[in-house]
CSV table of C-alpha atoms in Angstrom, one decimal:
chain,number,residue,atom,x,y,z
P,1,MET,CA,108.1,43.8,-93.4
P,2,ALA,CA,109.6,43.8,-90.3
P,3,ARG,CA,112.7,41.5,-89.2
P,4,THR,CA,112.2,38.4,-87.1
P,5,SER,CA,114.0,41.0,-84.5
P,6,PRO,CA,114.6,44.6,-84.6
P,7,SER,CA,117.6,45.8,-85.3
P,8,PRO,CA,120.0,47.4,-82.4
P,9,ALA,CA,119.0,50.8,-82.9
P,10,ASP,CA,115.3,49.9,-83.0
P,11,ALA,CA,115.5,47.9,-80.4
P,12,ARG,CA,116.8,50.8,-78.6
P,13,LEU,CA,113.8,53.0,-79.6
P,14,ILE,CA,111.2,50.5,-78.8
P,15,GLU,CA,112.8,50.7,-75.1
P,16,TYR,CA,112.8,54.1,-75.2
P,17,ALA,CA,109.6,54.1,-76.0
P,18,ARG,CA,108.8,51.8,-73.3
P,19,SER,CA,110.4,53.7,-70.8
P,20,GLN,CA,108.0,56.4,-71.5
P,21,GLY,CA,105.1,54.3,-71.1
P,22,VAL,CA,104.1,53.4,-75.0
P,23,GLU,CA,104.1,50.0,-76.4
P,24,VAL,CA,105.4,50.0,-79.7
P,25,THR,CA,107.1,46.8,-82.2
P,26,ALA,CA,109.4,46.7,-84.8
P,27,ARG,CA,105.8,46.2,-87.2
P,28,GLN,CA,104.9,49.3,-86.0
P,29,LEU,CA,108.7,51.1,-87.0
P,30,GLU,CA,108.6,49.8,-90.4
P,31,ARG,CA,105.3,50.6,-91.1
P,32,TRP,CA,105.7,54.1,-89.8
P,33,ARG,CA,108.9,54.2,-92.4
P,34,GLY,CA,107.0,53.5,-95.4
P,35,LYS,CA,106.5,55.4,-98.7
P,36,PRO,CA,105.0,57.4,-99.8
P,37,ASP,CA,105.7,60.0,-96.9
P,38,PRO,CA,107.0,58.3,-94.3
P,39,LEU,CA,105.9,59.2,-90.5
P,40,LEU,CA,109.6,58.1,-89.2
P,41,PRO,CA,112.9,58.8,-90.9
P,42,ARG,CA,115.3,55.7,-91.3
P,43,ASN,CA,117.8,55.1,-88.9
P,44,GLU,CA,121.6,56.4,-89.8
P,45,ARG,CA,124.1,54.1,-90.8
P,46,SER,CA,127.5,54.5,-89.5
P,47,TRP,CA,130.6,52.1,-89.8
P,48,PRO,CA,132.6,52.2,-86.8
P,49,GLY,CA,135.7,50.4,-87.3
P,50,ARG,CA,134.1,48.2,-89.9
P,51,PRO,CA,135.8,47.3,-93.5
P,52,VAL,CA,134.0,49.0,-96.2
P,53,GLY,CA,130.6,47.7,-97.0
P,54,GLY,CA,129.9,46.7,-93.3
P,55,SER,CA,127.5,49.2,-91.3
P,56,SER,CA,125.3,49.5,-88.2
P,57,SER,CA,121.8,51.7,-87.5
P,58,THR,CA,122.2,54.5,-85.3
P,59,ALA,CA,119.0,56.0,-83.7
P,60,ASP,CA,119.3,59.0,-81.6
P,61,GLY,CA,117.2,60.8,-78.8
P,62,GLU,CA,115.1,63.1,-80.9
P,63,ILE,CA,113.9,60.3,-83.1
P,64,GLY,CA,113.1,58.1,-80.1
P,65,GLU,CA,110.7,61.2,-78.5
P,66,LEU,CA,109.0,61.1,-82.3
P,67,VAL,CA,108.4,57.5,-82.0
P,68,ALA,CA,107.4,57.6,-78.5
P,69,TRP,CA,104.7,60.5,-79.3
P,70,LEU,CA,103.7,58.4,-82.5
P,71,GLY,CA,102.5,55.1,-80.0
P,72,LYS,CA,100.6,57.1,-78.2
P,73,HIS,CA,99.0,59.2,-80.7
P,74,GLN,CA,98.3,56.4,-83.4
P,75,LYS,CA,94.5,55.4,-83.4
P,76,GLN,CA,92.3,53.7,-85.4
P,77,GLY,CA,91.4,55.5,-88.4
P,78,ARG,CA,93.0,58.3,-87.9
P,79,SER,CA,95.2,59.7,-91.1
P,80,ARG,CA,98.1,59.6,-92.0
P,81,ASP,CA,98.5,63.5,-92.6
P,82,HIS,CA,96.8,63.8,-89.0
P,83,LEU,CA,100.0,62.1,-87.6
P,84,ILE,CA,102.7,63.9,-89.4
P,85,LEU,CA,101.2,67.5,-89.0
P,86,GLY,CA,100.3,66.5,-85.3
P,87,ALA,CA,103.8,65.8,-84.2
P,88,PHE,CA,104.9,68.3,-86.9
P,89,ALA,CA,103.1,70.7,-84.6
P,90,ALA,CA,104.7,69.7,-81.5
P,91,GLY,CA,108.6,70.0,-82.9
P,92,LEU,CA,109.2,66.7,-83.2
P,93,ARG,CA,111.5,66.1,-86.3
P,94,VAL,CA,109.1,64.1,-89.0
P,95,PRO,CA,110.6,64.2,-92.5
P,96,GLU,CA,110.5,67.0,-94.1
P,97,SER,CA,109.1,65.8,-97.4
P,98,SER,CA,106.2,64.5,-95.7
P,99,VAL,CA,105.5,67.8,-93.9
P,100,ARG,CA,105.3,69.8,-97.6
P,101,SER,CA,103.6,66.5,-98.6
P,102,ALA,CA,100.8,66.8,-96.2
P,103,PHE,CA,100.7,70.7,-96.7
P,104,GLY,CA,100.2,70.6,-100.5
P,105,ARG,CA,98.0,67.8,-100.8
P,106,HIS,CA,95.4,70.7,-99.1
P,107,VAL,CA,96.1,73.0,-101.9
P,108,ILE,CA,96.0,70.2,-104.3
P,109,GLU,CA,92.5,69.1,-103.2
P,110,MET,CA,91.4,72.6,-103.5
P,111,ALA,CA,92.7,72.8,-107.3
P,112,ALA,CA,90.8,69.7,-107.9
P,113,ASP,CA,87.6,70.6,-106.3
P,114,LEU,CA,87.7,73.8,-108.5
P,115,ARG,CA,88.3,71.8,-111.8
P,116,LYS,CA,85.5,69.4,-110.8
P,117,ASN,CA,82.8,72.4,-110.5
P,118,LEU,CA,84.5,74.2,-113.3
P,119,GLY,CA,84.1,71.5,-115.6
P,120,PRO,CA,86.2,70.8,-118.9
P,121,LEU,CA,86.7,74.1,-121.2
P,122,LEU,CA,84.9,73.1,-124.6
P,123,PRO,CA,86.8,73.8,-127.8
P,124,GLY,CA,85.8,77.6,-129.2
P,125,ALA,CA,84.7,78.3,-125.5
P,126,ASP,CA,85.3,81.7,-123.7
P,127,PRO,CA,87.7,81.1,-121.1
P,128,ASP,CA,86.1,83.9,-119.4
P,129,ASP,CA,82.6,83.0,-119.4
P,130,TRP,CA,84.0,79.3,-118.2
P,131,VAL,CA,85.4,81.0,-115.1
P,132,GLY,CA,82.7,83.0,-114.5
P,133,ASP,CA,80.0,80.3,-114.8
P,134,GLY,CA,82.0,78.2,-112.7
P,135,ALA,CA,82.5,80.9,-110.0
P,136,SER,CA,78.1,81.2,-110.2
P,137,ARG,CA,77.8,78.0,-109.9
P,138,ILE,CA,80.4,77.3,-106.5
P,139,ALA,CA,78.8,81.0,-105.3
P,140,LEU,CA,75.2,79.2,-105.1
P,141,GLU,CA,76.4,76.1,-103.2
P,142,GLN,CA,78.5,78.4,-100.6
P,143,GLN,CA,76.5,81.6,-100.0
P,144,HIS,CA,74.2,79.9,-97.1
P,145,ARG,CA,77.2,78.5,-95.3
P,146,GLY,CA,78.1,80.4,-92.0
P,147,ALA,CA,74.8,81.6,-91.7
P,148,GLY,CA,74.5,81.2,-87.8
P,149,VAL,CA,78.1,82.5,-87.5
P,150,ASN,CA,77.5,85.5,-89.3
P,151,ARG,CA,74.5,86.3,-87.1
P,152,ARG,CA,76.2,86.4,-83.8
P,153,ILE,CA,79.0,88.8,-85.4
P,154,ARG,CA,76.0,91.1,-86.6
P,155,LYS,CA,74.0,90.6,-83.5
P,156,ILE,CA,77.2,92.2,-81.8
P,157,ASP,CA,78.0,94.9,-84.2
P,158,LYS,CA,74.4,96.1,-84.2
P,159,SER,CA,75.0,96.0,-80.2
P,160,LEU,CA,77.8,98.4,-80.7
P,161,ARG,CA,76.1,100.5,-82.8
P,162,GLU,CA,73.2,101.3,-80.3
P,163,LEU,CA,75.6,101.4,-77.1
P,164,PRO,CA,74.8,105.1,-75.7
P,165,ALA,CA,78.5,104.7,-74.6
P,166,LEU,CA,79.7,105.1,-78.3
P,167,ALA,CA,76.6,107.2,-79.0
P,168,GLU,CA,79.2,110.4,-80.0
P,169,PHE,CA,82.2,107.9,-81.6
P,170,TRP,CA,80.3,106.4,-84.5
P,171,PRO,CA,79.1,109.8,-86.7
P,172,THR,CA,83.0,110.9,-85.9
P,173,ILE,CA,84.1,107.9,-87.5
P,174,GLY,CA,81.0,108.2,-90.4
P,175,ALA,CA,82.7,111.6,-91.5
P,176,LEU,CA,86.0,109.7,-92.2
P,177,ASP,CA,84.5,107.6,-95.0
P,178,GLY,CA,83.8,109.7,-98.1
P,179,SER,CA,82.0,106.8,-100.1
P,180,ALA,CA,79.4,106.1,-96.7
P,181,GLY,CA,76.1,104.3,-98.7
P,182,ALA,CA,78.5,102.7,-101.2
P,183,GLU,CA,76.3,99.4,-102.0
P,184,PRO,CA,78.1,96.1,-100.6
P,185,LEU,CA,77.7,92.8,-101.2
P,186,ASP,CA,74.7,90.3,-100.4
P,187,ASN,CA,76.1,86.4,-100.0
P,188,ALA,CA,75.6,85.4,-103.3
P,189,GLY,CA,77.8,88.3,-104.4
P,190,LEU,CA,80.5,87.8,-101.7
P,191,ALA,CA,80.7,84.3,-102.6
P,192,PHE,CA,81.0,84.8,-106.2
P,193,HIS,CA,84.2,87.1,-105.9
P,194,SER,CA,85.6,85.2,-103.1
P,195,VAL,CA,85.6,82.2,-105.7
P,196,LEU,CA,86.9,84.4,-108.8
P,197,GLY,CA,89.7,85.7,-106.7
P,198,ILE,CA,90.4,82.0,-105.7
P,199,LEU,CA,90.9,81.1,-109.3
P,200,LEU,CA,92.0,84.4,-111.0
P,201,GLY,CA,93.6,86.3,-108.6
P,202,ALA,CA,94.7,90.2,-109.0
P,203,ASP,CA,93.2,89.5,-112.6
P,204,GLY,CA,89.2,88.4,-111.0
P,205,ILE,CA,89.2,91.5,-108.7
P,206,MET,CA,88.1,94.8,-110.1
P,207,PRO,CA,89.9,97.6,-107.5
P,208,GLU,CA,86.4,98.8,-106.6
P,209,THR,CA,85.4,95.3,-105.7
P,210,ILE,CA,87.9,95.1,-103.6
P,211,ALA,CA,86.0,98.1,-101.4
P,212,ARG,CA,82.9,96.5,-101.8
P,213,VAL,CA,83.9,93.5,-100.4
P,214,VAL,CA,85.2,94.7,-97.6
P,215,ARG,CA,82.6,96.6,-96.4
P,216,SER,CA,80.4,93.0,-96.9
P,217,ARG,CA,83.0,91.8,-94.7
P,218,SER,CA,82.9,94.1,-92.0
P,219,GLY,CA,79.3,94.2,-91.8
P,220,VAL,CA,79.8,98.2,-92.0
P,221,SER,CA,78.4,99.6,-95.2
P,222,ASP,CA,77.5,103.2,-93.9
P,223,LEU,CA,80.5,103.8,-92.3
P,224,ASN,CA,83.8,102.4,-92.8
P,225,PRO,CA,87.2,104.0,-93.8
P,226,GLY,CA,89.1,101.1,-94.3
P,227,ALA,CA,87.0,100.5,-97.8
P,228,TYR,CA,87.6,104.1,-98.5
P,229,LEU,CA,91.1,103.7,-98.2
P,230,LEU,CA,90.9,101.3,-100.5
P,231,GLU,CA,88.7,103.2,-102.9
P,232,THR,CA,90.8,106.0,-103.4
P,233,ASP,CA,94.5,104.7,-102.6
P,234,ASN,CA,96.7,105.1,-105.3
P,235,GLY,CA,98.7,102.2,-104.6
P,236,ASP,CA,98.0,98.7,-105.7
P,237,PRO,CA,96.3,96.6,-102.8
P,238,LEU,CA,96.7,93.4,-104.8
P,239,GLN,CA,100.5,93.8,-105.8
P,240,ALA,CA,101.1,90.5,-103.6
P,241,LEU,CA,98.8,88.2,-106.4
P,242,ARG,CA,100.5,90.0,-108.7
P,243,ASP,CA,103.8,89.1,-108.1
P,244,ALA,CA,104.6,85.7,-110.1
P,245,PRO,CA,104.7,82.6,-108.1
P,246,ALA,CA,107.8,80.0,-107.8
P,247,HIS,CA,105.3,77.3,-108.4
P,248,GLN,CA,102.0,76.1,-110.5
P,249,VAL,CA,99.4,73.9,-109.8
P,250,PRO,CA,98.7,72.2,-113.1
P,251,GLY,CA,95.5,72.9,-114.3
P,252,LEU,CA,94.5,76.2,-113.2
P,253,PRO,CA,94.7,80.0,-114.5
P,254,GLU,CA,98.3,81.1,-114.4
P,255,SER,CA,96.9,84.2,-112.0
P,256,SER,CA,94.7,81.8,-109.3
P,257,MET,CA,95.4,82.2,-105.6
P,258,LEU,CA,96.0,78.8,-105.4
P,259,HIS,CA,99.8,78.9,-106.8
P,260,HIS,CA,100.7,81.4,-104.0
P,261,LEU,CA,99.7,78.8,-102.0
P,262,HIS,CA,101.3,75.9,-103.0
P,263,SER,CA,104.8,78.2,-103.5
P,264,LEU,CA,104.5,78.8,-99.8
P,265,VAL,CA,104.1,74.9,-98.8
P,266,LEU,CA,107.5,74.2,-100.9
P,267,ASP,CA,109.6,77.3,-100.7
P,268,THR,CA,108.2,78.6,-96.6
P,269,PRO,CA,111.2,77.3,-94.4
P,270,LEU,CA,109.8,74.5,-91.9
P,271,GLU,CA,110.2,76.5,-88.7
P,272,ARG,CA,108.3,79.4,-90.2
P,273,LEU,CA,105.5,76.4,-91.3
P,274,ARG,CA,105.1,75.1,-88.0
P,275,ALA,CA,104.5,78.5,-86.6
P,276,ALA,CA,102.0,79.3,-88.8
P,277,TRP,CA,100.0,76.0,-88.2
P,278,GLN,CA,100.4,76.7,-84.4
P,279,ALA,CA,98.9,80.0,-85.0
P,280,ALA,CA,95.8,78.2,-87.0
P,281,GLY,CA,95.6,76.2,-84.4
P,282,THR,CA,94.7,79.4,-81.9
P,283,LEU,CA,92.1,80.9,-84.3
P,284,ALA,CA,88.5,79.0,-82.6
P,285,THR,CA,89.8,79.8,-79.1
P,286,TRP,CA,90.5,83.2,-79.7
P,287,ALA,CA,87.8,84.1,-82.1
P,288,GLU,CA,85.4,82.6,-79.1
P,289,ASP,CA,87.3,84.7,-76.1
P,290,LEU,CA,86.8,87.6,-78.2
P,291,CYS,CA,82.9,87.6,-78.5
P,292,ALA,CA,82.1,86.4,-75.3
P,293,ALA,CA,85.0,89.2,-73.8
P,294,VAL,CA,82.9,91.6,-76.0
P,295,GLU,CA,79.3,90.4,-75.5
P,296,THR,CA,80.2,91.1,-71.8
P,297,GLU,CA,81.0,94.3,-71.8
P,298,ILE,CA,77.8,95.3,-74.1
P,299,ALA,CA,75.9,93.8,-71.2
P,300,TYR,CA,78.0,96.0,-68.6
P,301,GLY,CA,77.2,99.1,-71.0
P,302,LEU,CA,80.6,99.7,-71.3
P,303,PRO,CA,83.2,99.4,-74.2
P,304,GLY,CA,86.7,98.1,-73.4
P,305,PRO,CA,89.3,96.3,-74.3
P,306,ALA,CA,87.8,93.6,-76.5
P,307,SER,CA,85.1,96.2,-78.1
P,308,GLU,CA,88.0,98.0,-79.2
P,309,LYS,CA,89.4,95.4,-81.0
P,310,TRP,CA,86.3,94.4,-82.5
P,311,ILE,CA,85.6,97.9,-83.7
P,312,TYR,CA,89.0,98.0,-85.5
P,313,GLY,CA,87.5,95.0,-87.1
P,314,MET,CA,84.0,96.8,-88.2
P,315,LEU,CA,85.9,99.7,-89.6
P,316,PHE,CA,89.2,97.9,-91.6
P,317,SER,CA,88.1,94.2,-91.7
P,318,LEU,CA,91.7,93.1,-91.2
P,319,SER,CA,90.0,90.5,-88.4
P,320,ARG,CA,87.2,89.6,-89.6
P,321,ASP,CA,87.5,87.1,-91.5
P,322,LEU,CA,89.7,85.2,-88.9
P,323,ILE,CA,87.0,85.4,-86.6
P,324,ARG,CA,84.3,84.2,-88.9
P,325,VAL,CA,87.2,81.1,-89.3
P,326,GLY,CA,87.6,80.7,-85.6
P,327,LEU,CA,83.8,80.1,-85.0
P,328,ALA,CA,82.9,78.2,-87.8
P,329,GLU,CA,85.6,76.1,-87.0
P,330,PRO,CA,85.9,75.0,-83.3
P,331,ASN,CA,87.6,71.9,-83.7
P,332,PRO,CA,89.3,72.3,-87.0
P,333,THR,CA,90.3,69.4,-89.4
P,334,PRO,CA,93.8,69.4,-90.9
P,335,SER,CA,92.8,70.1,-93.7
P,336,GLN,CA,90.9,73.2,-92.2
P,337,GLN,CA,93.7,74.4,-90.3
P,338,CYS,CA,96.0,73.8,-93.3
P,339,SER,CA,93.9,76.3,-95.3
P,340,SER,CA,94.3,78.6,-92.7
P,341,ALA,CA,97.6,78.6,-91.6
P,342,LEU,CA,98.6,78.9,-95.8
P,343,SER,CA,96.6,82.1,-95.5
P,344,LEU,CA,97.7,83.6,-92.5
P,345,LEU,CA,101.3,83.4,-94.1
P,346,PHE,CA,100.1,84.9,-97.1
P,347,VAL,CA,98.3,87.6,-95.3
P,348,ALA,CA,101.8,87.8,-93.1
P,349,GLY,CA,104.0,88.1,-95.9
P,350,GLY,CA,101.3,91.0,-97.5
P,351,THR,CA,101.9,92.7,-94.3
P,352,GLU,CA,105.5,92.7,-93.7
P,353,ALA,CA,106.0,94.2,-97.3
P,354,ALA,CA,103.4,96.7,-96.6
P,355,LEU,CA,105.4,97.6,-93.2
P,356,ALA,CA,108.8,97.9,-95.1
P,357,LEU,CA,107.2,100.7,-97.0
P,358,ALA,CA,105.2,102.1,-94.1
P,359,ASP,CA,105.9,105.4,-92.4
P,360,GLU,CA,105.4,105.6,-88.6
P,361,ASP,CA,102.2,106.3,-88.4
P,362,GLY,CA,101.7,103.4,-91.0
P,363,ARG,CA,103.3,101.1,-88.7
P,364,HIS,CA,101.5,102.6,-85.8
P,365,ARG,CA,97.9,101.3,-87.9
P,366,ALA,CA,99.8,98.3,-88.7
P,367,ASP,CA,100.0,97.2,-84.9
P,368,LEU,CA,97.1,98.6,-84.1
P,369,LEU,CA,94.9,96.4,-86.3
P,370,THR,CA,97.0,92.9,-86.7
P,371,PRO,CA,95.2,90.5,-85.0
P,372,ALA,CA,96.6,88.5,-82.2
P,373,PRO,CA,97.3,85.1,-84.4
P,374,LEU,CA,98.5,86.6,-87.0
P,375,ARG,CA,101.1,88.9,-85.2
P,376,PRO,CA,103.4,86.1,-84.6
P,377,LEU,CA,104.4,85.7,-88.1
P,378,VAL,CA,104.5,89.3,-88.8
P,379,ALA,CA,108.4,90.4,-87.9
P,380,GLY,CA,108.3,94.3,-87.5
P,381,LEU,CA,105.6,94.5,-85.1
P,382,PRO,CA,106.3,95.0,-81.1
P,383,ALA,CA,105.9,92.0,-78.9
P,384,ARG,CA,102.2,92.0,-76.9
């Protein structure tokens, strides 16, 4: 319960907020400090010239900025996580434990949904059948999601394939795909293998399946050098998933990808976590701007920089998922933005690991293929 009169430190916070045009009460300050996951840290204690046992609370300018922000943005019905993540994204001093809890809740909720869809593993049941049947049920529910987004993407793909200015380009690219005509996955198959990958990580994805997924996600099955490289490369594209995660989410298979995301939540430095959240917030604008720019170039019959970026996504798939997410989530919820931020962090980590082993040509390819929202998270790429 708030005091009948605020402490001197709280009085200074209230006065600072008022100077910024925001009215805040002592009761609000106490509520924001409430556990679990406080929005506001407690005032520090000091003992200036007092005997042992006496103390006074002090407030600093950074906390004043946070109080003013909370007073301005707190609205009826707005979730605590929304406020925590919004203040964190603004660079304010939200308690670190609250930030990690807000990110972590997203992973825990995903895990709970998966466990609910899987159902209990009955005595004597085959674990592989249990996971496979659960993945099938989830895939059937998800196979038609994003149909409108996919139609727009396919329309752009088709228009670029038919553009007279690119007539000589496509056969040249097609010659680089030694597996042209390999069977892609339909929507149900794509959803099934995506769910299986989340549930089982590298254990749930066969090497040949990766290339089929790339062909399906890129929308170009008959010429896809990126998929062909995956089919013929002796390296392990899933090495990042095979590395043991530092932390586990209870109740999931040991190889689940969610363990890796959970570990990112707990171990990623706060500034990098903030950068990932901010990058995820750019996906919608970036995807819409890219689509609009490509559509304009197509309308004029003159492929330019936007078409070049789009075609890299068609042929190597790295940007394709980000475009889908950006178009499907024009105003992402905190949970959706958490998901995108953690996915970007995971992909950035894999990209940095690949860059560390790459030769000059490999680094040049990474520079060309890394989409704009991911670039701020990948060390070693030149600024653009």
